[in-house]
Tab-separated table of C-alpha atoms in Angstrom:
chain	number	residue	atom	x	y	z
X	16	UNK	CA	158.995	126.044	55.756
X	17	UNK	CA	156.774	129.069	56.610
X	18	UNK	CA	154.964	128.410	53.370
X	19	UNK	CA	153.763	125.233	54.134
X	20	UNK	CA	152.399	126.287	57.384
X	21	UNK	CA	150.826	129.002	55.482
X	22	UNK	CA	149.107	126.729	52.835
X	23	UNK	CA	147.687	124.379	55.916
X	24	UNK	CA	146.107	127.521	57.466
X	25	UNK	CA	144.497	128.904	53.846
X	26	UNK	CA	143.307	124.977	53.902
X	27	UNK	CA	141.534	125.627	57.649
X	28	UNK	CA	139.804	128.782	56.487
X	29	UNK	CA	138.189	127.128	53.411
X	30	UNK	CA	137.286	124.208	55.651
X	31	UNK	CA	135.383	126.330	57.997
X	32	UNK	CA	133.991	128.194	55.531
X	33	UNK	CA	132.529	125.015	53.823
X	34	UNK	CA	131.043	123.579	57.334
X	35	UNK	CA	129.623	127.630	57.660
X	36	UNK	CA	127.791	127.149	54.510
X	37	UNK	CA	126.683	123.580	55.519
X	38	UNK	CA	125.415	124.431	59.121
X	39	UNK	CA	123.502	127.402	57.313
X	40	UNK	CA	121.665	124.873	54.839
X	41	UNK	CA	121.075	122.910	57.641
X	42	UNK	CA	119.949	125.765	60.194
X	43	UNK	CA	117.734	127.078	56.780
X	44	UNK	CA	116.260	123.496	56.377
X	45	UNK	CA	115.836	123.353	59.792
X	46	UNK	CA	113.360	125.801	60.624
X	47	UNK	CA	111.262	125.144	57.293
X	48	UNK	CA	111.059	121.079	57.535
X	49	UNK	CA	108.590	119.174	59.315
X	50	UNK	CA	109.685	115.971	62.013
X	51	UNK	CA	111.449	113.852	61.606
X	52	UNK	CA	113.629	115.535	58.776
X	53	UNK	CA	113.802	118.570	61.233
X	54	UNK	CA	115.450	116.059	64.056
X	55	UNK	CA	117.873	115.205	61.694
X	56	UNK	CA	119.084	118.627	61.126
X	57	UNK	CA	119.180	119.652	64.624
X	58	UNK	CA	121.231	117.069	65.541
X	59	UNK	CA	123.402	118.030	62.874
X	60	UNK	CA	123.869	121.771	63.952
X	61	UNK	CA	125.037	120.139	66.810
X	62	UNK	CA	127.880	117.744	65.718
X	63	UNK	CA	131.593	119.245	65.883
X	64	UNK	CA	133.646	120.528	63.413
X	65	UNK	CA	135.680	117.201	62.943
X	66	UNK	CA	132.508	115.058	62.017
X	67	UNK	CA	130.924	117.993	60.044
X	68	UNK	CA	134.190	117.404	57.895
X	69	UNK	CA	133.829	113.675	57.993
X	70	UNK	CA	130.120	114.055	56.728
X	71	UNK	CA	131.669	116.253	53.730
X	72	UNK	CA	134.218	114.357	52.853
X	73	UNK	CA	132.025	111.167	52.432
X	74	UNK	CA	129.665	113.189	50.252
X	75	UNK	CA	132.106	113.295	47.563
């Protein structure tokens, strides 16, 4: 089933390229937002992958 495994890592890459782009909006809005908006973002940058794909997936 090598094509399955394949599929799940294709899956990974988009994933981490989705939480790039989101840490970017957030580093962006970061450093251009006043407090306390700015506090939210920095804590942000720092949550791990695994809730930066929780806080996607509740989005939609």
């Amino acid at each position: 089933m090598f094509w399955q495994r394949d599929a799940k890592v294709i899956q990974d890459v988009d994933a981490i390229k989705r939480l790039n782009k989101i840490r970017y909006k957030a580093f962006k809005n970061m450093t251009k937002v006043r407090e306390p908006e700015g506090e939210f973002f920095r804590m942000l940058l720092n949550l791990s992958s695994l809730e930066l794909l929780i806080l996607e997936a509740l989005k939609h």
